[in-house]
Coordinates of C-alpha atoms in Angstrom, one line a residue:
M1 CA 95.9 113.7 124.0
K2 CA 96.3 110.2 125.8
A3 CA 92.9 109.1 123.1
K4 CA 95.2 110.7 120.1
Q5 CA 98.2 108.4 121.3
K6 CA 95.8 105.2 121.8
K7 CA 94.6 105.8 118.3
E8 CA 98.1 106.5 116.7
K9 CA 99.2 102.9 118.7
E10 CA 96.1 101.3 117.7
K11 CA 97.2 102.0 113.5
V12 CA 100.4 100.6 113.8
A13 CA 99.4 97.2 115.1
N14 CA 97.0 96.9 112.8
W15 CA 100.0 97.3 110.2
K16 CA 101.6 95.6 112.1
E17 CA 99.3 92.5 112.0
F18 CA 98.6 92.8 108.9
W19 CA 102.4 92.7 107.6
K20 CA 102.3 89.5 110.1
L21 CA 100.0 88.2 108.2
L22 CA 100.7 88.0 104.7
K23 CA 104.4 86.5 106.0
S24 CA 102.6 84.0 107.1
V25 CA 100.9 82.7 104.0
R26 CA 103.0 81.1 101.1
M27 CA 101.9 83.2 98.5
P28 CA 102.1 82.2 94.7
W29 CA 105.6 83.5 93.5
I30 CA 106.4 81.7 90.7
W31 CA 102.4 82.6 89.5
I32 CA 102.4 86.5 91.2
L33 CA 106.2 87.1 88.8
V34 CA 104.3 85.5 85.3
A35 CA 101.5 87.6 85.5
F36 CA 103.6 90.9 86.9
L37 CA 106.2 90.4 83.5
C38 CA 102.7 89.7 81.7
N39 CA 101.5 92.9 82.6
M40 CA 104.5 94.5 82.2
A41 CA 104.0 93.6 78.5
Y42 CA 101.0 94.3 78.6
S43 CA 102.2 98.1 79.7
E44 CA 104.9 98.3 77.1
V45 CA 102.8 97.3 74.3
N46 CA 100.3 99.9 76.0
L47 CA 102.7 102.6 75.7
F48 CA 102.6 102.1 71.5
L49 CA 99.1 102.3 71.0
P50 CA 98.3 106.9 71.2
T51 CA 101.4 106.1 68.7
T52 CA 100.1 104.0 66.4
T53 CA 96.4 105.1 66.3
A54 CA 97.4 108.5 65.9
G55 CA 99.0 107.8 62.9
L56 CA 96.5 106.0 61.5
L57 CA 94.2 109.1 62.8
S58 CA 96.5 111.3 61.4
G59 CA 95.8 109.9 57.6
N60 CA 99.5 107.8 57.3
L61 CA 97.8 104.9 55.5
D62 CA 100.5 103.6 54.3
P63 CA 100.0 99.3 54.0
Q64 CA 103.0 98.7 55.8
V65 CA 101.7 101.2 58.5
L66 CA 98.2 99.7 58.1
I67 CA 100.1 95.4 58.8
D68 CA 102.1 97.1 61.9
A69 CA 99.1 98.3 63.1
I70 CA 97.2 95.1 62.7
W71 CA 100.6 92.6 64.3
F72 CA 100.0 95.8 66.8
Y73 CA 96.7 95.3 67.9
V74 CA 96.9 91.2 68.1
A75 CA 100.1 91.1 69.8
Y76 CA 97.5 93.8 72.0
T77 CA 94.8 91.8 72.4
I78 CA 97.0 88.3 73.4
V79 CA 98.8 90.2 75.7
L80 CA 95.4 91.9 77.9
C81 CA 94.7 87.5 78.0
A82 CA 97.4 86.2 78.6
D83 CA 97.0 88.6 81.6
T84 CA 93.5 88.1 82.5
A85 CA 94.1 83.8 82.5
L86 CA 97.5 84.2 84.4
R87 CA 96.4 86.5 87.0
C88 CA 92.9 84.6 88.2
P89 CA 94.6 81.6 89.2
A90 CA 97.2 83.8 90.8
Q91 CA 94.5 84.5 93.2
H92 CA 92.5 81.8 93.1
F93 CA 96.6 80.3 95.1
A94 CA 96.6 83.3 97.0
A95 CA 93.2 82.2 98.4
R96 CA 93.3 78.9 99.0
N97 CA 97.0 79.2 100.6
A98 CA 95.8 82.4 103.4
R99 CA 92.5 79.4 104.3
R100 CA 95.2 77.1 104.6
T101 CA 97.1 79.4 106.8
L102 CA 94.1 80.3 109.3
W103 CA 92.2 77.5 109.4
K104 CA 95.7 75.9 110.7
R105 CA 96.0 79.1 113.1
M106 CA 92.8 78.2 114.6
L107 CA 93.3 74.8 115.0
N108 CA 96.3 75.6 117.3
I109 CA 94.8 78.5 119.0
R110 CA 94.2 78.5 122.9
M111 CA 91.6 77.8 124.1
D112 CA 91.3 80.4 126.4
Y113 CA 90.6 82.7 122.9
Y114 CA 87.8 81.0 121.9
F115 CA 86.1 82.5 125.5
E116 CA 86.6 85.5 123.9
N117 CA 86.1 85.6 120.6
N118 CA 82.5 83.4 119.1
P119 CA 84.4 80.7 116.6
S120 CA 80.8 80.7 114.6
N121 CA 81.8 84.8 113.8
L122 CA 85.5 84.0 112.5
M123 CA 83.8 81.2 110.2
S124 CA 83.7 84.0 107.7
T125 CA 87.5 85.3 108.0
V126 CA 88.3 81.2 106.5
T127 CA 85.5 81.6 103.6
N128 CA 84.6 85.1 102.6
D129 CA 87.4 88.0 104.1
A130 CA 90.2 86.0 103.2
S131 CA 89.0 85.0 99.2
E132 CA 88.2 88.5 98.9
A133 CA 91.2 89.6 100.3
M134 CA 93.8 87.6 98.5
K135 CA 92.0 88.8 95.6
Q136 CA 93.1 92.0 96.0
L137 CA 96.3 91.8 97.0
V138 CA 97.4 89.6 94.0
Q139 CA 96.2 91.9 91.4
Y140 CA 98.0 94.8 94.2
I141 CA 101.1 93.0 93.3
V142 CA 100.8 92.3 89.8
G143 CA 99.5 95.8 88.7
I144 CA 101.9 98.3 91.1
I145 CA 105.1 98.8 89.3
P146 CA 104.0 97.5 86.1
A147 CA 101.1 101.5 86.7
I148 CA 104.4 103.4 87.6
Y149 CA 106.4 102.0 84.6
Y150 CA 103.6 102.8 82.5
V151 CA 102.8 106.1 83.6
V152 CA 106.9 107.2 83.9
R153 CA 107.9 105.9 80.5
A154 CA 104.1 108.3 78.9
L155 CA 105.2 110.8 80.4
S156 CA 108.2 111.1 79.4
T157 CA 107.0 110.4 75.6
V158 CA 104.7 113.4 76.2
S159 CA 108.2 115.2 77.8
S160 CA 109.6 114.8 74.3
Y161 CA 107.0 116.4 71.8
N162 CA 106.2 119.4 74.6
I163 CA 107.1 119.9 78.1
L164 CA 103.9 122.2 78.6
L165 CA 102.2 118.3 77.9
M166 CA 103.4 117.2 80.7
L167 CA 102.9 119.8 83.2
A168 CA 99.2 120.4 82.6
L169 CA 98.7 116.0 83.2
L170 CA 100.9 116.5 86.9
L171 CA 99.0 120.3 87.5
L172 CA 96.1 118.2 89.5
L173 CA 98.7 115.8 91.1
P174 CA 98.4 116.6 94.5
V175 CA 94.7 117.3 94.5
K176 CA 94.9 112.9 93.5
V177 CA 97.3 112.4 96.3
A178 CA 95.2 114.8 99.1
Y179 CA 91.8 112.7 97.8
M180 CA 93.9 109.0 98.2
I181 CA 95.1 108.5 101.4
F182 CA 91.5 110.6 102.8
I183 CA 90.3 108.1 100.7
G184 CA 92.1 105.1 102.0
R185 CA 91.6 105.9 105.6
C186 CA 86.8 105.7 104.6
R187 CA 87.4 102.3 102.9
F188 CA 89.4 100.6 106.3
R189 CA 86.8 101.8 108.7
T190 CA 83.9 100.5 105.9
Q191 CA 85.3 97.4 104.8
N192 CA 86.1 96.3 108.9
G193 CA 83.0 97.2 109.4
L194 CA 81.8 95.1 106.5
Y195 CA 83.7 92.3 107.3
Q196 CA 83.1 92.1 111.0
R197 CA 78.5 92.3 110.0
I198 CA 79.9 89.6 107.7
G199 CA 80.8 87.6 110.7
G200 CA 78.0 88.1 112.7
L201 CA 75.5 87.0 109.9
T202 CA 77.4 83.5 109.8
A203 CA 77.8 83.3 113.7
Y204 CA 73.8 83.6 113.9
L205 CA 72.8 81.3 111.2
A206 CA 75.7 78.4 112.5
E207 CA 74.2 78.8 115.8
R208 CA 70.4 78.5 114.8
V209 CA 70.6 75.7 112.5
R210 CA 72.0 73.7 114.9
N211 CA 69.2 74.1 117.6
L212 CA 66.6 74.1 115.0
S213 CA 64.6 71.7 117.1
L214 CA 64.9 74.0 119.7
I215 CA 63.7 77.2 118.0
K216 CA 60.3 74.7 116.8
T217 CA 59.8 72.9 120.4
Y218 CA 59.0 76.9 121.5
T219 CA 57.1 78.4 118.4
S220 CA 60.2 81.0 118.1
E221 CA 60.1 81.1 114.4
D222 CA 58.5 84.4 114.4
Q223 CA 61.3 85.6 117.1
E224 CA 64.0 84.8 114.8
L225 CA 63.0 85.5 111.9
K226 CA 62.4 89.3 113.7
N227 CA 66.2 88.6 115.2
G228 CA 67.5 87.4 112.2
E229 CA 65.8 90.9 110.2
E230 CA 67.2 93.1 113.0
V231 CA 71.0 91.2 111.9
T232 CA 70.6 91.1 108.3
R233 CA 69.7 95.1 108.8
E234 CA 73.0 96.3 110.6
L235 CA 75.1 94.2 107.4
F236 CA 72.7 95.7 105.1
Q237 CA 73.8 99.0 106.6
A238 CA 76.9 97.9 106.5
N239 CA 76.7 97.7 102.7
M240 CA 75.4 100.7 102.2
R241 CA 77.6 102.5 104.0
V242 CA 80.8 101.0 101.6
T243 CA 77.8 102.0 98.8
K244 CA 77.8 105.6 98.9
L245 CA 81.5 105.4 99.7
E246 CA 81.9 104.5 96.6
C247 CA 79.2 106.3 95.4
G248 CA 81.0 109.5 96.6
I249 CA 84.4 108.3 95.2
S250 CA 82.4 107.2 91.9
A251 CA 81.1 110.9 91.6
L252 CA 85.0 112.1 92.8
S253 CA 87.0 110.8 90.6
T254 CA 84.8 111.7 87.5
L255 CA 84.5 115.3 88.4
I256 CA 88.9 115.3 88.6
G257 CA 88.8 113.2 85.1
L258 CA 86.4 115.9 83.7
L259 CA 88.9 118.6 84.8
Q260 CA 92.0 117.1 83.9
T261 CA 90.4 116.0 80.6
M262 CA 89.8 120.0 80.1
I263 CA 93.2 121.3 81.2
V264 CA 94.8 118.9 78.6
M265 CA 92.4 120.0 75.8
V266 CA 93.0 123.5 76.9
F267 CA 96.7 122.7 76.5
G268 CA 96.9 120.8 73.3
V269 CA 94.7 123.3 71.3
L270 CA 96.5 126.5 72.5
L271 CA 99.8 124.1 71.2
L272 CA 98.3 122.9 68.4
N273 CA 97.4 126.7 67.3
Q274 CA 100.7 128.2 67.8
G275 CA 102.3 125.4 66.4
M276 CA 104.6 123.8 69.1
I277 CA 103.0 120.3 68.4
T278 CA 101.9 118.7 65.0
M279 CA 98.2 116.9 64.5
Q280 CA 100.1 113.5 65.0
E281 CA 101.4 114.2 68.0
W282 CA 98.5 116.3 69.2
V283 CA 96.0 113.4 68.8
A284 CA 99.2 110.9 70.5
F285 CA 99.1 113.1 73.2
F286 CA 95.1 113.0 74.2
M287 CA 95.3 109.7 73.9
Y288 CA 98.1 109.8 76.5
S289 CA 96.2 111.8 78.5
A290 CA 93.4 109.3 78.9
T291 CA 95.5 106.7 79.8
I292 CA 97.5 108.2 81.9
S293 CA 95.5 109.7 83.9
T294 CA 94.1 106.2 84.3
N295 CA 97.2 104.5 85.4
F296 CA 97.8 107.7 87.5
D297 CA 94.4 106.5 89.1
T298 CA 95.7 103.5 89.4
L299 CA 98.5 103.8 91.3
I300 CA 96.4 105.7 93.7
S301 CA 93.8 102.7 94.0
Y302 CA 96.6 101.3 95.0
W303 CA 96.8 103.4 98.0
T304 CA 92.8 103.3 98.8
D305 CA 93.3 98.8 98.1
L306 CA 96.2 98.9 100.4
K307 CA 93.2 100.2 102.9
T308 CA 90.7 97.9 101.3
I309 CA 92.3 95.1 102.2
Q310 CA 94.0 96.2 105.4
G311 CA 90.3 96.5 106.6
T312 CA 89.2 93.3 104.5
L313 CA 91.7 90.9 106.7
A314 CA 91.7 92.9 109.8
R315 CA 89.4 89.7 112.1
A316 CA 92.4 87.9 109.9
A317 CA 95.4 89.5 111.0
H318 CA 94.2 89.2 114.5
L319 CA 93.3 85.8 114.5
N320 CA 96.5 85.7 113.4
V321 CA 98.1 86.6 116.2
A322 CA 96.3 85.1 118.6
P323 CA 98.2 83.1 121.5
V324 CA 99.0 79.5 120.3
E325 CA 99.5 76.1 121.8
E326 CA 103.1 75.2 122.5
E327 CA 105.4 72.9 120.4
G328 CA 108.3 71.6 121.3
E329 CA 110.3 70.1 123.4
S330 CA 108.3 68.2 125.7
K331 CA 109.1 67.0 129.5
A332 CA 108.2 62.4 129.0
L333 CA 105.6 62.4 131.5
P334 CA 105.4 58.5 133.6
Q335 CA 102.5 56.3 133.2
G336 CA 100.5 55.4 135.8
K337 CA 101.2 57.8 138.3
D338 CA 98.4 60.3 140.2
I339 CA 97.4 63.1 138.8
V340 CA 97.6 65.9 141.9
F341 CA 95.8 69.4 141.8
D342 CA 98.0 71.8 144.1
H343 CA 96.3 74.2 145.4
V344 CA 94.8 75.1 141.7
S345 CA 93.1 78.5 140.8
F346 CA 91.8 79.5 137.2
S347 CA 89.2 82.1 136.3
Y348 CA 87.0 82.4 133.2
G349 CA 88.6 86.4 132.8
D350 CA 86.8 87.9 135.7
K351 CA 85.0 84.9 137.3
K352 CA 86.1 82.7 139.1
A353 CA 85.7 78.6 139.1
L354 CA 88.9 77.1 140.9
D355 CA 90.3 78.9 143.8
D356 CA 93.1 76.8 145.7
V357 CA 91.5 73.6 145.0
S358 CA 94.0 70.7 145.8
F359 CA 93.1 66.5 145.7
T360 CA 94.6 63.7 144.1
I361 CA 92.8 61.2 141.5
P362 CA 95.0 57.9 142.3
A363 CA 96.2 55.8 139.0
G364 CA 94.2 53.1 138.4
S365 CA 91.4 54.7 140.2
A366 CA 87.4 55.6 139.4
T367 CA 87.5 59.7 140.3
A368 CA 84.3 61.3 140.8
I369 CA 83.9 65.1 140.4
V370 CA 80.9 65.9 141.9
G371 CA 78.7 70.2 142.7
L372 CA 76.8 72.1 142.0
C373 CA 76.4 73.2 139.2
G374 CA 79.4 76.0 137.9
S375 CA 81.1 74.7 141.0
G376 CA 84.1 74.1 138.5
K377 CA 84.1 70.5 138.1
T378 CA 84.1 70.8 133.4
T379 CA 87.0 73.4 133.8
S380 CA 88.8 70.6 136.7
I381 CA 88.9 68.3 133.6
S382 CA 90.1 71.0 131.5
L383 CA 93.2 72.4 133.3
I384 CA 94.4 68.2 133.3
E385 CA 94.2 68.4 129.7
R386 CA 95.7 71.5 129.1
F387 CA 92.9 73.7 127.3
Y388 CA 93.7 76.5 130.1
E389 CA 96.7 77.4 132.3
P390 CA 95.7 78.1 135.8
D391 CA 96.0 81.0 137.2
S392 CA 98.3 80.0 140.0
G393 CA 99.2 76.6 141.7
Q394 CA 100.0 73.4 139.5
V395 CA 98.2 70.3 137.5
R396 CA 101.1 67.7 138.5
I397 CA 100.5 63.5 137.3
G398 CA 103.4 61.9 138.4
G399 CA 105.1 64.6 140.4
V400 CA 106.0 65.9 135.9
P401 CA 103.8 69.6 135.8
V402 CA 101.5 69.5 132.8
S403 CA 102.6 72.6 132.2
D404 CA 106.1 71.1 131.1
V405 CA 103.9 68.4 128.3
M406 CA 103.3 69.9 125.2
P407 CA 99.6 70.3 124.9
K408 CA 99.6 67.2 121.5
E409 CA 101.8 65.1 123.9
L410 CA 99.8 65.0 126.8
R411 CA 96.6 65.1 125.0
K412 CA 98.3 61.3 123.8
R413 CA 97.2 59.4 126.5
F414 CA 94.0 60.9 127.1
G415 CA 90.6 59.2 126.3
Y416 CA 87.3 61.5 126.5
A417 CA 83.9 61.3 125.7
Q418 CA 80.8 64.4 127.2
Q419 CA 77.9 64.7 127.3
G420 CA 76.0 64.6 124.1
A421 CA 79.2 62.6 122.7
D422 CA 80.5 64.9 119.7
I423 CA 80.1 63.3 116.4
F424 CA 81.1 64.6 113.1
S425 CA 79.4 63.9 109.9
G426 CA 80.7 60.9 107.8
T427 CA 80.7 57.5 108.1
V428 CA 80.8 55.3 111.0
R429 CA 84.2 53.7 110.2
E430 CA 85.8 57.4 110.8
A431 CA 83.2 58.4 113.2
L432 CA 84.9 55.2 114.8
T433 CA 88.7 56.0 113.2
Y434 CA 88.0 59.6 114.9
G435 CA 92.4 60.9 116.8
I436 CA 93.6 57.3 116.0
H437 CA 96.4 58.1 114.1
R438 CA 97.6 54.8 113.5
T439 CA 95.6 51.9 111.0
V440 CA 92.8 50.6 112.6
S441 CA 91.0 47.2 110.4
D442 CA 87.6 46.5 110.3
Q443 CA 88.3 43.2 112.5
E444 CA 89.8 45.4 114.8
I445 CA 86.7 47.7 114.8
L446 CA 84.2 44.7 115.1
D447 CA 86.2 43.4 118.0
A448 CA 86.1 46.3 119.9
A449 CA 82.7 46.5 119.4
K450 CA 81.7 43.7 120.8
Q451 CA 83.4 44.9 123.6
S452 CA 81.8 48.0 124.0
G453 CA 78.3 46.6 123.1
F454 CA 77.9 48.6 120.1
Y455 CA 78.2 45.3 117.8
D456 CA 74.2 44.4 117.5
T457 CA 74.0 48.1 116.6
L458 CA 76.5 48.2 113.6
Q459 CA 74.8 44.5 112.5
A460 CA 71.2 46.0 112.5
W461 CA 73.1 48.9 110.2
E462 CA 72.5 47.2 106.4
D463 CA 75.5 49.1 105.2
G464 CA 77.7 48.4 108.4
L465 CA 80.5 50.7 109.0
D466 CA 80.1 52.1 105.6
T467 CA 76.5 53.7 107.0
V468 CA 76.1 57.9 107.2
V469 CA 76.5 59.8 110.0
A470 CA 74.2 62.7 110.0
A471 CA 76.9 66.1 111.6
N472 CA 76.4 65.6 115.6
G473 CA 75.3 62.1 115.4
S474 CA 72.0 63.2 115.5
S475 CA 70.5 60.1 112.6
L476 CA 71.9 58.1 116.4
S477 CA 69.8 57.7 120.2
G478 CA 71.5 59.3 122.8
G479 CA 73.1 55.7 123.8
Q480 CA 74.3 54.9 120.6
R481 CA 76.4 58.0 120.0
Q482 CA 77.8 56.8 123.3
R483 CA 78.7 53.5 122.6
L484 CA 79.9 54.6 120.0
V485 CA 82.8 56.9 121.6
L486 CA 83.5 54.6 124.3
T487 CA 84.5 52.0 121.2
R488 CA 86.3 54.6 120.1
E489 CA 87.9 55.3 123.0
F490 CA 89.0 51.6 123.4
L491 CA 90.2 51.5 120.3
R492 CA 92.5 54.7 121.1
N493 CA 93.4 53.3 124.0
G494 CA 94.0 55.9 126.5
E495 CA 96.1 55.9 129.7
I496 CA 93.5 58.3 131.6
L497 CA 89.9 58.1 130.1
L498 CA 88.2 62.2 130.4
L499 CA 84.1 61.8 131.6
D500 CA 81.9 64.4 131.5
E501 CA 78.0 63.6 132.4
P502 CA 78.5 60.7 130.1
T503 CA 75.1 59.5 130.9
S504 CA 73.4 62.8 131.5
A505 CA 71.6 63.2 128.0
L506 CA 70.9 59.2 128.8
D507 CA 67.7 57.5 130.2
A508 CA 67.7 55.3 133.3
V509 CA 68.3 51.4 131.5
A510 CA 70.8 53.1 128.7
A511 CA 72.8 55.4 131.2
K512 CA 72.8 51.8 133.7
S513 CA 74.5 50.1 130.0
V514 CA 76.7 52.9 130.0
Q515 CA 77.9 53.1 133.2
D516 CA 78.8 49.7 133.5
T517 CA 80.6 49.4 130.3
I518 CA 82.5 52.3 131.7
Y519 CA 82.9 50.5 134.1
R520 CA 84.3 46.5 133.1
L521 CA 86.1 48.5 129.3
F522 CA 88.6 50.5 131.5
E523 CA 89.1 48.6 134.3
G524 CA 92.5 49.3 135.7
K525 CA 92.4 52.8 133.5
T526 CA 92.6 56.2 135.6
K527 CA 88.5 57.6 134.9
V528 CA 87.8 60.3 135.6
I529 CA 84.2 61.5 135.6
V530 CA 82.2 64.3 136.4
T531 CA 78.7 63.2 136.8
H532 CA 75.7 64.0 138.6
D533 CA 74.6 60.3 138.6
L534 CA 73.7 58.7 142.1
S535 CA 74.5 55.3 140.6
M536 CA 78.0 56.3 138.7
M537 CA 79.3 58.1 142.4
E538 CA 79.1 54.6 144.6
Q539 CA 80.5 53.3 141.3
A540 CA 83.9 55.4 142.1
D541 CA 86.7 55.3 144.4
Q542 CA 87.1 58.1 145.1
I543 CA 84.6 61.0 145.2
V544 CA 86.0 65.2 144.8
V545 CA 83.3 67.2 146.0
L546 CA 83.5 70.5 144.8
S547 CA 81.5 73.8 145.6
G548 CA 82.2 77.2 144.4
G549 CA 85.0 76.5 142.5
A550 CA 86.6 74.8 146.1
V551 CA 87.3 71.6 147.8
A552 CA 83.9 70.4 149.8
G553 CA 84.9 66.8 150.5
C554 CA 87.0 64.1 149.6
G555 CA 86.4 60.7 150.2
T556 CA 84.7 58.1 149.6
Y557 CA 80.5 57.6 149.0
E558 CA 80.0 56.3 152.9
E559 CA 83.2 58.8 153.9
L560 CA 81.3 61.6 152.4
N561 CA 77.5 60.4 153.9
Q562 CA 78.4 60.9 156.6
T563 CA 80.9 64.3 157.1
C564 CA 79.6 66.5 153.8
P565 CA 76.4 68.1 154.3
L566 CA 76.9 69.3 150.7
F567 CA 76.8 65.4 149.4
Q568 CA 74.0 64.7 151.9
E569 CA 71.4 66.8 149.6
L570 CA 73.2 65.7 146.4
V571 CA 72.3 62.0 147.3
A572 CA 68.9 63.2 149.1
T573 CA 68.2 65.7 145.6
Q574 CA 69.0 61.6 143.8
K575 CA 66.9 59.8 146.4
Q576 CA 64.6 61.8 145.8
G577 CA 63.9 62.0 142.1
E578 CA 63.6 65.8 142.2
E579 CA 65.4 67.4 139.6
A580 CA 69.0 67.5 139.7
A581 CA 70.2 70.8 140.7
V582 CA 73.3 69.2 140.0
C583 CA 74.8 69.8 136.1

């Protein structure tokens, strides 16, 4: 009983998410309206096709009848072409708007959603799911009312010949409705499963392409080929399930159509033999029966299409209701104030990351956060930026809880550089000005580059600021990437600089150079540095040592070297040149 209730609740939730997504997508209603009117015109013209053709087939060769027939077929062709020409742009506009809506949602969703859902898996939601579903949806909106209109008008015309003819057409209607409900449920499941597999393949390929050098280093091509074949096999099986269902639908539809034709022919011939209808009415009725049956099937398919659309958009609909970051009025954040962690606890799901952590980062100072892998160092920075919200406790800046400051306003105060130095593909100029929401002149960029030590690198490139950077900055050395990012942060001029392992991917010479640049370039600014680099620790004004998500020590380098056993162990490991146990 509980399982059944749960299933019913899931169905209701699926429909709610589905309708909410459709409301949030800005549909191209003008295009849809014009396409709808054209479809109505097509249905109206189509109503005269059986009677016009029946007149010719019954032997009426009057010149006026021939002229009317020619004009009718010309109008029929024009309306049919116009219907296609208008419906296709409407579908493309709808798909574009859906992609825009979903991409905006993905940009504003809270980071903890991506902790539970692979972002790469969601890529196909924007690229594939939205496009296919919107095309079907526009077809649904444009076609359903004209189809109903045609069926009602055609049945009215047929009933004017003989009421028994209309009843013959409606005889199999209950069978078709039952078939519609059953097929609709099956289509939802198969389409949802298919697009889940498409997302899985997209995620797999995106991750492997980003790490091709790792695959080649470990000569894992054969293993990855096998893994890829497994993922593609799952997609193949999902496609086959859809194909089998469509084959079953086609066979069942054909069978019902044949039964319908037999019933129509038997009724028509009986009435014709008894003189209850004329030959012209019989021909018109036979042609109407085909078009009415087609439109009946179209109406039935609209239900199954709606379930197909719902299945296709299931992931997109779920994404559309994911929690987003707050927007609205924001408390003012004072400048030049301390950052305080006050009894902060945080977990990634069931995994505890920080447990009742309290410490203060003095304004204008350099505070290093050190500790073993998984001790909560990077999590601390993420909480300052409100990528995540604490389970308990507060992070405050100048006495103001960061939870009272809107994320976008809060992050304007920060500069950020991390291990690997994230850079998008494009020109060096675009990379240097990314995230700076003002006009930056080339001279300003060059002046900043001189300050950061990036100027000589720029001068060495023939195209200078127009040099093209590969994805993730892979065409640059580690030192060049870090200097580029530091130049960008200098231009951005954030009040607080957050550095996550800024020298970990660099050799000793480059690391020392980048370290000196950080302390010189951002002198007087608050610097929060996650590091295992001994020389960066020595230059820090304060060091916070984390162990298992708790504070194991806090003080200067000299103080901790005397009072904190864990810190002493970390320093000893560094000095001995052993492989670091710290991340």
